[in-house]
Coordinates of C-alpha atoms in Angstrom, one line a residue:
Chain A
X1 CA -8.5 -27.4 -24.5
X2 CA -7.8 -23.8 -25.1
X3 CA -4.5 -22.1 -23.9
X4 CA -5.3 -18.9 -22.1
X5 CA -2.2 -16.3 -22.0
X6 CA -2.9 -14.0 -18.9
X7 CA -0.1 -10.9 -18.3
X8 CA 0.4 -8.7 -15.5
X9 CA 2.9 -6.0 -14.5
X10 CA 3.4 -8.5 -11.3
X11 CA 1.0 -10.6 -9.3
X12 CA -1.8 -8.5 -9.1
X13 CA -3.7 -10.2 -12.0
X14 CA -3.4 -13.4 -10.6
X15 CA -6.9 -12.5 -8.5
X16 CA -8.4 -12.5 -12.6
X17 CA -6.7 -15.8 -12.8
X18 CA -8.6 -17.0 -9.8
X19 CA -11.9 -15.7 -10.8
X20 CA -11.2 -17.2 -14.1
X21 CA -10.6 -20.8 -13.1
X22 CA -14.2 -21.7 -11.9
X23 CA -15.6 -20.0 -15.0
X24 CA -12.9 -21.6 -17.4
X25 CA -11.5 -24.7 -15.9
X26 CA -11.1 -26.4 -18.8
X27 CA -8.0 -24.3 -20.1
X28 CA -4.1 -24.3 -19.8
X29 CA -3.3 -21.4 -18.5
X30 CA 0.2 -19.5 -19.4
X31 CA 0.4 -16.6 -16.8
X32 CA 3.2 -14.0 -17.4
X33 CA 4.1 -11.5 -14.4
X34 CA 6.6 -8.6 -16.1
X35 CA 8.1 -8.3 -12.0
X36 CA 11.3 -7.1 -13.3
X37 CA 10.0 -3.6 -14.7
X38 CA 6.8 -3.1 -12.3
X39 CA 5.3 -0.5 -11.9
X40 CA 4.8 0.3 -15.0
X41 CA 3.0 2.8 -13.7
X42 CA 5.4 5.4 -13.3
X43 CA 6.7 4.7 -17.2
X44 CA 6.1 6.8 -20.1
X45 CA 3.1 5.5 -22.6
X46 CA 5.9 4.1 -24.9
X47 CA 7.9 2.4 -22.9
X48 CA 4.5 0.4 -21.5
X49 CA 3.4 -0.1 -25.1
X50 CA 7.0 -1.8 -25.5
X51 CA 6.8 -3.5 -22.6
X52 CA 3.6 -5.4 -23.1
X53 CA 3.8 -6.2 -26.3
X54 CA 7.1 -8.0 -26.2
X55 CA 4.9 -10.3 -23.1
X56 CA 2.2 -10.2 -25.6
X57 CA 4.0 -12.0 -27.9
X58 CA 5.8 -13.9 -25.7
X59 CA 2.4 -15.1 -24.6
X60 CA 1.4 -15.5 -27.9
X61 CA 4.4 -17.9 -29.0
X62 CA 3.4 -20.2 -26.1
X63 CA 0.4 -21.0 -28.0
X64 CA -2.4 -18.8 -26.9
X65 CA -5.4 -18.6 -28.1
X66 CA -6.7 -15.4 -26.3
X67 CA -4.6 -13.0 -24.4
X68 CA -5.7 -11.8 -20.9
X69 CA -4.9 -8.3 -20.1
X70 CA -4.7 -8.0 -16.4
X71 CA -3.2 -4.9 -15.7
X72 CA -5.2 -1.9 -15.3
X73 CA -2.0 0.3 -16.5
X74 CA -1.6 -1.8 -19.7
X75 CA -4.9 -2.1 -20.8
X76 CA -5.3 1.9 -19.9
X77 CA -2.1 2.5 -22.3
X78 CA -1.3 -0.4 -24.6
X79 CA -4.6 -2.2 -25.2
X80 CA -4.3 -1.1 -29.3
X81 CA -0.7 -1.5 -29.7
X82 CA -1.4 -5.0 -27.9
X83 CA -4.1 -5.8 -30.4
X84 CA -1.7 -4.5 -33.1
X85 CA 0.7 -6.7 -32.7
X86 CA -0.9 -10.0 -32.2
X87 CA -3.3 -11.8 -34.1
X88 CA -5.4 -13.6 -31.4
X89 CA -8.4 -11.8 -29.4
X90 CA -6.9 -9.5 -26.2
X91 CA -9.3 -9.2 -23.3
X92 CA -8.6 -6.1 -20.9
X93 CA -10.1 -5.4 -17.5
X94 CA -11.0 -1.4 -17.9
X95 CA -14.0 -2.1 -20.2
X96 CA -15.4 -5.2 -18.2
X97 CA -15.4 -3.5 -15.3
X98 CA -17.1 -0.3 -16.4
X99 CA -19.6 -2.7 -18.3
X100 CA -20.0 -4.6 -15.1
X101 CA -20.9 -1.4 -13.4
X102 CA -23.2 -0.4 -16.3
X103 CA -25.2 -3.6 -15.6
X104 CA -25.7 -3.6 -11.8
X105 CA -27.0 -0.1 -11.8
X106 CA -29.3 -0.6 -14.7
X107 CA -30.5 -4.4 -12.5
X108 CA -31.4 -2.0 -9.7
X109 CA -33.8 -0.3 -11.9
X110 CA -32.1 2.9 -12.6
X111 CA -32.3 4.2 -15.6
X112 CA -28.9 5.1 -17.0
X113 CA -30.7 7.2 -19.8
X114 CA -31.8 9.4 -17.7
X115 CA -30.1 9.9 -14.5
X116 CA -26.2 9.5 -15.6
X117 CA -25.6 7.6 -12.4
X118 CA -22.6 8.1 -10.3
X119 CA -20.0 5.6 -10.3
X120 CA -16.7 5.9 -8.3
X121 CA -13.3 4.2 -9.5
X122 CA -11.1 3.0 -6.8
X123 CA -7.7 2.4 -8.2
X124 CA -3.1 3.1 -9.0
X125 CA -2.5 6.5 -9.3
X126 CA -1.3 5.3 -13.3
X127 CA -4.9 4.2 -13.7
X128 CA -6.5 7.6 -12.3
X129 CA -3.9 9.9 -14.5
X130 CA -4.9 7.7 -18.2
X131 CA -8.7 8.3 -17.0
X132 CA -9.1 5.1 -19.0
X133 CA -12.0 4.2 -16.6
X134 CA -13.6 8.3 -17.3
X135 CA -13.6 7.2 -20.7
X136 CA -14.9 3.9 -20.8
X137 CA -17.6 5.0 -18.4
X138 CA -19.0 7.8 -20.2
X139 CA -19.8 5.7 -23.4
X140 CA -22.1 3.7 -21.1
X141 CA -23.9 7.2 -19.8
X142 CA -21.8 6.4 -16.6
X143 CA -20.2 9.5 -14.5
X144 CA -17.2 8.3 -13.0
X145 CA -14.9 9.8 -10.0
X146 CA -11.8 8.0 -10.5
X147 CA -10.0 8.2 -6.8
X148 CA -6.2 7.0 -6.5
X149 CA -5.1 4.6 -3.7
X150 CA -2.1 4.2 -3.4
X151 CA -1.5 2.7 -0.1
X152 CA -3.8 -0.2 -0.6
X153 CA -1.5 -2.0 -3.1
X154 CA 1.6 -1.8 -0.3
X155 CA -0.7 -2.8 2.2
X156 CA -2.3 -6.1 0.7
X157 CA 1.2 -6.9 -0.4
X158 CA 2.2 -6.4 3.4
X159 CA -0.3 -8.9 4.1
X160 CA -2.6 -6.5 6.1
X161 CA -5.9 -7.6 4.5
X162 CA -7.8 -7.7 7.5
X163 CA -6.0 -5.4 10.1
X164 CA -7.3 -2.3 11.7
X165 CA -4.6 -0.2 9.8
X166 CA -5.7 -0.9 6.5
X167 CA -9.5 -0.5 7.6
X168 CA -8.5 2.9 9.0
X169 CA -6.7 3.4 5.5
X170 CA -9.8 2.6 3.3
X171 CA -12.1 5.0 5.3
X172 CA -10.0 7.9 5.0
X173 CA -9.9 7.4 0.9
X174 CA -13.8 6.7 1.1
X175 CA -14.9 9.2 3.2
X176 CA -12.9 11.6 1.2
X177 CA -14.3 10.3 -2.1
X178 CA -17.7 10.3 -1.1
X179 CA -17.7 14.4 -0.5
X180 CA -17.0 14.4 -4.1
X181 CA -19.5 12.0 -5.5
X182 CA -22.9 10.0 -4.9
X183 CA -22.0 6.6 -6.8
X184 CA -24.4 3.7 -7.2
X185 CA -21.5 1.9 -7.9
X186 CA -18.0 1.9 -6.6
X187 CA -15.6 -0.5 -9.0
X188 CA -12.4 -2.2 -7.6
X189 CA -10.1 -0.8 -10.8
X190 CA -6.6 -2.8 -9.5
X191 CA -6.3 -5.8 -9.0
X192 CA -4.8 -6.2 -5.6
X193 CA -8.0 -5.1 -4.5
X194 CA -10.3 -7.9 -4.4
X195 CA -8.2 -9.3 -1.6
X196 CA -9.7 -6.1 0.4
X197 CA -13.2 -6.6 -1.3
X198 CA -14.9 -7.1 2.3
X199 CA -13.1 -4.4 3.7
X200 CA -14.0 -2.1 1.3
X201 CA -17.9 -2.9 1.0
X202 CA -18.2 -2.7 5.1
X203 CA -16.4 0.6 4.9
X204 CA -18.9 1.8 2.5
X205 CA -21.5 0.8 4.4
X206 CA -20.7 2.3 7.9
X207 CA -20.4 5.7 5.9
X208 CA -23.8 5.5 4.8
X209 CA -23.2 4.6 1.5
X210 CA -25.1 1.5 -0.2
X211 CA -23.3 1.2 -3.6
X212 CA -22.5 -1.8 -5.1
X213 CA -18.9 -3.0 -5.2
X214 CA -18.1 -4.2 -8.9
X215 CA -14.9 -6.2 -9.3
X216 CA -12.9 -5.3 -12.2
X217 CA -11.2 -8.7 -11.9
X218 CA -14.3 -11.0 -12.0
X219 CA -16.0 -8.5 -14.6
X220 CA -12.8 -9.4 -17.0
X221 CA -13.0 -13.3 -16.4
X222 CA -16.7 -13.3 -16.8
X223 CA -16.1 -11.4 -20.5
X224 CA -13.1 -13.5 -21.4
X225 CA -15.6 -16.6 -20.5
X226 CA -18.0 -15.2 -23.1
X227 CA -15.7 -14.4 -25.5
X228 CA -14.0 -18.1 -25.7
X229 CA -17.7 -19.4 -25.3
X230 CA -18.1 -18.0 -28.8
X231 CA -14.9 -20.0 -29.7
X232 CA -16.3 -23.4 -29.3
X233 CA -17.7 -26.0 -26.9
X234 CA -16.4 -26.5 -23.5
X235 CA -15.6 -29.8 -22.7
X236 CA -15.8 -29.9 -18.4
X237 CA -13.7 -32.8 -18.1
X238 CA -10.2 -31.7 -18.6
X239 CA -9.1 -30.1 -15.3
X240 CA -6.7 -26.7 -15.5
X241 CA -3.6 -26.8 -16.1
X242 CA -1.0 -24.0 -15.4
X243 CA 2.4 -22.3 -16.8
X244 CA 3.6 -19.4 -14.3
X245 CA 6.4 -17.1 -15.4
X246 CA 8.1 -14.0 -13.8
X247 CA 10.8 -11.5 -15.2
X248 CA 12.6 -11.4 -11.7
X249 CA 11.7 -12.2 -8.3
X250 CA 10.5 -15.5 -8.5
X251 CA 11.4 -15.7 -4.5
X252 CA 8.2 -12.9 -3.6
X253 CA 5.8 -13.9 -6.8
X254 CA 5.7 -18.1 -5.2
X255 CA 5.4 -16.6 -2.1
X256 CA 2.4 -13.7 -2.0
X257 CA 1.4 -15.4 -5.0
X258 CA -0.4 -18.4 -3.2
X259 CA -2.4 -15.5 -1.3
X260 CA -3.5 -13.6 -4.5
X261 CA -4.6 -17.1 -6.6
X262 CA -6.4 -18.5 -3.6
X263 CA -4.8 -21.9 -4.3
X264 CA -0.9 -23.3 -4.4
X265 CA 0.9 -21.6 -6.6
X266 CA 2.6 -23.8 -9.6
X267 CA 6.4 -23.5 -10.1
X268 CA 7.5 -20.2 -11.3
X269 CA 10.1 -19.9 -14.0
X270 CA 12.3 -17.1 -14.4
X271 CA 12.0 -15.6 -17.9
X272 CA 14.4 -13.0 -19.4
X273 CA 12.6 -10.1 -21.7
X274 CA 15.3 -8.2 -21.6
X275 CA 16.0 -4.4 -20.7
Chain B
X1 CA 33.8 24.7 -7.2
X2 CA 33.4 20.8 -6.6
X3 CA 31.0 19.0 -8.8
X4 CA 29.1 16.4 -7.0
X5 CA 27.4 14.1 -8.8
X6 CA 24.1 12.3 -6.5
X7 CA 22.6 9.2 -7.8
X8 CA 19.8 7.5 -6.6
X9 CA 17.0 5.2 -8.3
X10 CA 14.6 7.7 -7.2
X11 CA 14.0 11.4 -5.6
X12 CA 14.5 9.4 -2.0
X13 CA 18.9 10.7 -2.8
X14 CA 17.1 14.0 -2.1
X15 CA 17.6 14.2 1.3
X16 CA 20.7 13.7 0.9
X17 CA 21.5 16.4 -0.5
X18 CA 19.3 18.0 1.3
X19 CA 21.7 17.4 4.3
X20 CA 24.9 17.9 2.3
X21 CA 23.5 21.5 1.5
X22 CA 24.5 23.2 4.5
X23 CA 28.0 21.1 5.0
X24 CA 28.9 21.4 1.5
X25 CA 27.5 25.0 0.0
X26 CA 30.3 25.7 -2.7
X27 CA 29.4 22.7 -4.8
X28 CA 27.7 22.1 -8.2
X29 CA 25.3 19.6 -7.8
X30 CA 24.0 17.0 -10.2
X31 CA 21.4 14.8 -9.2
X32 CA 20.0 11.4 -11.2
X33 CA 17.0 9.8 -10.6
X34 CA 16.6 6.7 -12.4
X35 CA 12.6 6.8 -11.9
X36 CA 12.0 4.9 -15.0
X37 CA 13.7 1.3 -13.7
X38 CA 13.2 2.2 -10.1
X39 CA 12.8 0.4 -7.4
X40 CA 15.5 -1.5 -7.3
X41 CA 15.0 -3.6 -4.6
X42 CA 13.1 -5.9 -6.5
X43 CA 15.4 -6.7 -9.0
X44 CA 18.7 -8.5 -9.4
X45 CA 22.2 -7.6 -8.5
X46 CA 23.5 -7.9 -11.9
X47 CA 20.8 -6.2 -13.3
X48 CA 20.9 -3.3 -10.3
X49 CA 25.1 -3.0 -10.9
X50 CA 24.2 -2.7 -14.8
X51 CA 21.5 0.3 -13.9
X52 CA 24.1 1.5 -11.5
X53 CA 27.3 2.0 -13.1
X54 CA 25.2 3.2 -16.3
X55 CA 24.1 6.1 -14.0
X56 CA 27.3 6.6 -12.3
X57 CA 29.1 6.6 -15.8
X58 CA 26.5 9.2 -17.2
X59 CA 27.3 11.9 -13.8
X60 CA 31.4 11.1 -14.2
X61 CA 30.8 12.8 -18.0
X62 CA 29.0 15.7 -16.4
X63 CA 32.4 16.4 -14.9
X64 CA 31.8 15.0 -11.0
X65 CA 34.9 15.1 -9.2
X66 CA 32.9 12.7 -6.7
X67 CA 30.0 10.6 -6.5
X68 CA 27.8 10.0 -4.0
X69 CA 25.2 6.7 -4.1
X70 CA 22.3 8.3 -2.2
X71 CA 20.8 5.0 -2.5
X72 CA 20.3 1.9 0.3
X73 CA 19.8 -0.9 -2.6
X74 CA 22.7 0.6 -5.0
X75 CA 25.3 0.7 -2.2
X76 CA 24.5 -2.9 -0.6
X77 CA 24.4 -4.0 -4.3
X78 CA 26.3 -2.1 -6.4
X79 CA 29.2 0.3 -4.8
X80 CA 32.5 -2.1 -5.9
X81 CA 30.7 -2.8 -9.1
X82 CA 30.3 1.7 -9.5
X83 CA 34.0 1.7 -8.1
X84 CA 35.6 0.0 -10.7
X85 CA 33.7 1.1 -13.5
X86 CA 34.6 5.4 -12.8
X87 CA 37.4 7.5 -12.2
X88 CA 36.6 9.1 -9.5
X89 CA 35.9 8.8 -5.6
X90 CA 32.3 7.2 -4.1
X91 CA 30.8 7.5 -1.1
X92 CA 27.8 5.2 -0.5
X93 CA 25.1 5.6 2.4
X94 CA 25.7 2.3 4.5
X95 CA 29.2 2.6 5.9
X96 CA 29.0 6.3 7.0
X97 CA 25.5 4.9 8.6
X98 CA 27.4 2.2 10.2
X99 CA 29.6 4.1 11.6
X100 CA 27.5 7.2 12.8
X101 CA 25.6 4.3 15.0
X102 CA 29.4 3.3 16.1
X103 CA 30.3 6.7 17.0
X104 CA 27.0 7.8 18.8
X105 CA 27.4 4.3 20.9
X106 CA 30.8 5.3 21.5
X107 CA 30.1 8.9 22.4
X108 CA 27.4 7.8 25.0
X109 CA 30.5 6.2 26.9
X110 CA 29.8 2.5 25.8
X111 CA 32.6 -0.2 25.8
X112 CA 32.0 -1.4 22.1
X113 CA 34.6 -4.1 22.2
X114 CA 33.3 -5.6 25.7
X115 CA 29.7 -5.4 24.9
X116 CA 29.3 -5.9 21.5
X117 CA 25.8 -3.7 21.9
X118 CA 22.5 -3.6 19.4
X119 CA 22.3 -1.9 16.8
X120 CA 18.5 -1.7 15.3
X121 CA 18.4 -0.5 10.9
X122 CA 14.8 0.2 9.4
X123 CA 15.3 -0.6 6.1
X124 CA 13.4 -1.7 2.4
X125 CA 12.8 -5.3 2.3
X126 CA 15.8 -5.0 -0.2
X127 CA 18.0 -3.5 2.1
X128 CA 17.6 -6.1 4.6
X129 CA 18.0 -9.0 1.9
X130 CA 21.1 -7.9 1.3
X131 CA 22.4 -7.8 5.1
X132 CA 25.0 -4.8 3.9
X133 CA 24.1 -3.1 7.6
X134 CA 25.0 -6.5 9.3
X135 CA 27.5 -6.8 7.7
X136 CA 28.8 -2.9 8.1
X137 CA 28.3 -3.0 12.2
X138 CA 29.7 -6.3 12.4
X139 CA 33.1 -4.9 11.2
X140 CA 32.7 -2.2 13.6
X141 CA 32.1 -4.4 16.6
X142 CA 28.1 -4.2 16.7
X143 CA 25.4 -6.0 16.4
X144 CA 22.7 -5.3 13.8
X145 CA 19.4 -6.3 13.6
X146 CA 17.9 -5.7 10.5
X147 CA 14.1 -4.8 10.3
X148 CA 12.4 -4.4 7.1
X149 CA 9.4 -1.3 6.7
X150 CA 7.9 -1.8 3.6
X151 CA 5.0 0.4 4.1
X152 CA 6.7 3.8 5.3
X153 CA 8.1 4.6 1.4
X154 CA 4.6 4.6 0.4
X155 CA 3.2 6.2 3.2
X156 CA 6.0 9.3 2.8
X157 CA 5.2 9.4 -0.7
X158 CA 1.5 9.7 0.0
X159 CA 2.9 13.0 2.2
X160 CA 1.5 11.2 5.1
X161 CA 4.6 12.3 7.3
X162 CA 2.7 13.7 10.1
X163 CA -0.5 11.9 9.9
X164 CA -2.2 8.8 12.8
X165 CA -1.9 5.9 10.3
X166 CA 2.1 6.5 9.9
X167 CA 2.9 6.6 13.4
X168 CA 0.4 3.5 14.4
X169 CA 2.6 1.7 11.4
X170 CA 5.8 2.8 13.0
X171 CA 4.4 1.6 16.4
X172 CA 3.7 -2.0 15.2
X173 CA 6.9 -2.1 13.3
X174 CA 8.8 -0.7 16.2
X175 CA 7.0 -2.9 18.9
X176 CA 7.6 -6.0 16.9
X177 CA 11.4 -5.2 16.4
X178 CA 11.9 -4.2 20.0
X179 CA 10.7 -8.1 21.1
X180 CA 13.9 -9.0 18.7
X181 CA 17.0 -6.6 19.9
X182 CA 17.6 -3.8 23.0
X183 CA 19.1 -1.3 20.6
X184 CA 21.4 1.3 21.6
X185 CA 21.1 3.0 17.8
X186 CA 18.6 2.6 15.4
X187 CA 20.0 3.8 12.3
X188 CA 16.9 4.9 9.2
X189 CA 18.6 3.0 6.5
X190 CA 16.1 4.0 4.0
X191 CA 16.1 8.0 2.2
X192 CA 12.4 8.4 2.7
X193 CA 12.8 8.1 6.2
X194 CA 14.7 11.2 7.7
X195 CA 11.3 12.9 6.4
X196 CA 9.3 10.8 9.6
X197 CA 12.5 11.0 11.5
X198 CA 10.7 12.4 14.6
X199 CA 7.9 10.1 14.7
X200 CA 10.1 7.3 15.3
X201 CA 12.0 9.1 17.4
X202 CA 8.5 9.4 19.5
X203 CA 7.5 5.9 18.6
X204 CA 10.8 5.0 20.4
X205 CA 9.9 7.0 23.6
X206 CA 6.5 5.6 24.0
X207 CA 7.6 2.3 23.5
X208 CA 10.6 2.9 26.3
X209 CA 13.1 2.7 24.2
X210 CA 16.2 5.3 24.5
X211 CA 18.2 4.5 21.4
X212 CA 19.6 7.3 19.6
X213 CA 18.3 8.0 16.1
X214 CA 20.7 7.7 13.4
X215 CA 20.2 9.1 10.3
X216 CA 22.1 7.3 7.4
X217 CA 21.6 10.2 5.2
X218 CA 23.1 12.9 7.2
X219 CA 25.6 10.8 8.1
X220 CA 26.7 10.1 4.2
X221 CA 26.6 14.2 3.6
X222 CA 29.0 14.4 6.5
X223 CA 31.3 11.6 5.4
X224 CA 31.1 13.5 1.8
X225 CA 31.8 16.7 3.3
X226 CA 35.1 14.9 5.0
X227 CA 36.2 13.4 1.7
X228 CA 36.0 16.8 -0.1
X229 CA 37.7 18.8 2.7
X230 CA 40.8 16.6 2.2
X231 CA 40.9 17.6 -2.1
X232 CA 41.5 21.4 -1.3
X233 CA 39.4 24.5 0.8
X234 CA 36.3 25.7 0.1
X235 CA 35.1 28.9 -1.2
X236 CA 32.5 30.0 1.0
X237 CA 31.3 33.1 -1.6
X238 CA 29.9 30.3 -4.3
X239 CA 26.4 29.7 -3.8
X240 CA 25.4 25.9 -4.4
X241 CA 24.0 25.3 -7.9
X242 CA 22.1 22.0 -9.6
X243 CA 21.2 20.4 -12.2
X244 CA 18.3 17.5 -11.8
X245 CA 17.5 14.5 -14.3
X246 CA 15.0 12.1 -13.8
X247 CA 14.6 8.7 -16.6
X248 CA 10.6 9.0 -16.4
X249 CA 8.3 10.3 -14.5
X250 CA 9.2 13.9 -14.3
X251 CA 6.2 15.5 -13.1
X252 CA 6.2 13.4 -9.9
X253 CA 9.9 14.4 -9.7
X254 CA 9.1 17.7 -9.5
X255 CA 5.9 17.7 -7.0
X256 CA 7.4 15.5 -4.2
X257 CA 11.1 16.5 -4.7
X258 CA 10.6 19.9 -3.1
X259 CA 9.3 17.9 0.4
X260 CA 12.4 16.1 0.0
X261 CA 14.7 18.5 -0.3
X262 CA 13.2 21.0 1.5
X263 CA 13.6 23.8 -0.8
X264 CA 12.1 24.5 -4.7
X265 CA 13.4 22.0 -6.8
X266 CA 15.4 23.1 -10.0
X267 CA 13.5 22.1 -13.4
X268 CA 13.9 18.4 -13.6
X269 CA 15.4 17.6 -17.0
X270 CA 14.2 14.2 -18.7
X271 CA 17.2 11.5 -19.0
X272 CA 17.5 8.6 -21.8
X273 CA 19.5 6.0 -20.1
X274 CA 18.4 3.0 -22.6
X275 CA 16.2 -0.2 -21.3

C-alpha cells in the first residue's frame, strides 16, 4: 500500500485529502499541517522555501512515497527547492488546476489555439502576488485574471459557508472581477474554497456568467492518482489509513478539521519543526 | 526627548501610536512589527513569550526608556515574561483597557462595588482564550464577558472600514453578544478595531444598547502618557520622530500602516529577528 505524505500551511489542504480518498483509498496517508508558522503567505520566498522543505522531509522520513503539495503558497514559491531536496515525486496544486482548466474549455469545444480563452483565478493574496497561476496558464494558451480574496479564507474558517454574509462577500469579488475579464473558466486556487464551491458557481451564475468552476483541489488528487497509477497496481481492498500532524494548535486543526475532510478527523499529534 | 519603543506582532500597535501622538509629541518613536511570525494568537505561550521578549530585547538596545506592548495576544501572554527579561518600564494594552471601562462605569455615577455591572470586550479568538480581560475587570470589580470577532481583522485589513458587509458582521456579532451580557462598557480589545470604532458604536444604538465605547488603545497611550509624566517634563518644541521595522512583509507595512496611523508612514526598515 503506498504512503502518501500530504503538507499544508494549515488545514486548508485537507479538502485535497478529501478529494483524494475516493480516488486513492488504498493508501496510508501522513498529512502534515505547518499551523505554527501559517500564513506563509506574508513570508519572504526564503523563509517558505525553508519552511517546506524541512516538512518535506519530515514527510519524507515517515516513509513517503510521493509528496502532496497542498498549499497554493508553497507550490507558488518552493515547488523546486521541494523537488531539490527530496528524492520521491512532489505533486503541487497550481499546475493541476490550470491543466484542469485547460481541459474543460478545450471539452466545450473551444479552441485554445485560437481564441486564448479567459480564465479567472480566484485565490490568497500570496498566490495572486507569485502569479504562479499567470504562469502556469499561459503555457497552456490560457489568459488568466488572478483576483485575491481574502475574506473568504476567514469566513469558511468562521464557519459561514452557507450564510448570506459570505454570499454577499463573493458577489462583490465576482462582480468586480468580471468587469475585468470574460473567463470560460473560473478556478478555485485555495484551498479553503471548495467548501464555498456552491456558493461561488450560483454567484456566477446570477451575474450572467456561465463559466465552469475548476477545483484546484480535486484537479491535484486527480494528477496525484495518475501519477501513483504509473507506480504500480492498486489493490482496492486495503481501506485508508491516516497519520495527522500539526506544528501548534492541535485544539482548532481537530476541530474545523472534521468540516474541511468531510469525515472524523484522526488524532492529531503535535509535532515540533522548530523556529 | 523620551524614546519609546512600540511593539506589536503586526502594524495593528499603530493605532497606538496613533493615539499616543497627540498625548505624547516630544518622543522618539520606535515601532516593531514582528510581521514575519505574526499572528500570534494561534500559537503557544512559550513560543509567543520567546517572540516577545526577543522583540522587546531588540527596542531596549535602540535605547527605549519605555516599552509599550501595543499588542492584545503579547500582553495576555507575554507582559511578566517581557518584564523580567528588560530594564526598563512596560505598559501593556489590557489593564489600562480594564480600567478605562472601570472609570467610564464609574464616571456615569455607577456603584461598582454594589452592582458588580457588565462589562462586554471584542476581542481575537486569542484574546478571549486567554481570559486576560476577565481576569483584568474582575480585579476591578466588574464583570466581563468576553466575545471573540474573528472576521473584523480581516475585514479592516481589506479597508472595508466603512463598507455594508462590516457593519452587518458587527450586527450579528453584537446581537449575538447582547443575548449573553447588559453591558455598561464594551471595551475594543483588539488594535484593528478603533479603525471601525463608530460602526460599533452605531451597531450598539440600533441594537438599544447604551454602553460606552471603550477604546483599549487610547486608553494604553493615556496610561503611557501618565507613566512618562512622572520621569520628568516634557519639551513641547521637539517634534515627534520614528523609526519603523517590520520582520517581513514590508510592502504591506507600508500600504496599510498609513490608514493605521493616520498619517504617512516613515520608510519601514526590514528586521532579522532569527526563526
Amino acid at each position: 500500500m503506498p504512503v502518501l505524505g500530504v503538507f499544508d500551511s494549515g488545514f486548508g489542504g485537507l479538502t485535497v485529502l478529501r478529494a483524494l480518498l475516493p480516488l486513492v483509498p488504498n493508501a496510508h496517508y501522513v498529512y502534515l499541517g505547518d499551523t505554527a508558522r501559517l500564513p506563509y503567505g506574508a513570508k519572504s520566498q526564503g523563509t517558505i522555501a525553508r519552511y517546506a522543505v524541512e516538512a518535506a522531509r519530515f514527510l519524507e522520513a515517515r516513509s513517503a512515497d510521493m509528496l502532496v503539495i497542498a498549499c497554493n503558497t508553497a507550490t507558488a514559491l518552493a515547488l523546486e527547492d521541494i523537488r531539490a531536496a527530496v528524492q520521491i515525486p512532489v505533486v503541487g496544486v497550481i499546475d493541476p488546476g490550470a491543466t484542469a482548466a485547460h481541459d474543460v474549455i478545450r471539452a466545450a469545444g473551444i479552441s485554445i489555439e485560437a481564441t486564448h480563452p479567459e480564465v479567472l483565478v480566484l485565490a490568497t493574496a500570496a498566490t495572486v502576488q507569485s502569479h504562479a497561476y499567470l504562469a502556469a496558464c499561459a503555457q497552456l494558451g490560457l489568459k488568466a485574471t488572478e483576483v485575491a480574496c481574502p475574506l473568504l479564507v476567514p469566513l469558511v474558517e468562521e464557519g459561514w459557508t452557507d450564510h448570506p454574509v459570505t454570499r454577499e462577500v463573493i458577489r462583490i469579488y465576482l462582480s468586480d472581477a468580471l468587469t475585468r475579464c470574460t473567463p470560460r473558466a473560473v478556478v478555485l486556487g485555495c484551498t479553503h474554497y471548495p467548501l464555498i464551491a456552491h456558493e461561488i458557481e450560483a454567484a456566477l451564475r446570477e451575474l450572467g456568467c456561465d463559466a465552469v468552476v475548476v477545483d484546484a483541489a480535486r484537479a491535484t488528487a486527480e494528477a496525484t492518482s495518475h501519477a501513483l497509477g504509473a507506480h504500480g497496481p492498486a489493490s482496492p481492498l486495503a481501506p485508508a489509513t491516516f497519520e495527522c500532524f500539526a506544528t501548534d494548535s492541535v485544539e482548532k486543526f481537530q476541530r474545523l478539521g472534521t468540516h474541511f475532510l468531510g469525515r472524523t478527523m484522526p488524532p492529531v499529534t503535535l509535532l515540533d519543526l522548530g523556529g
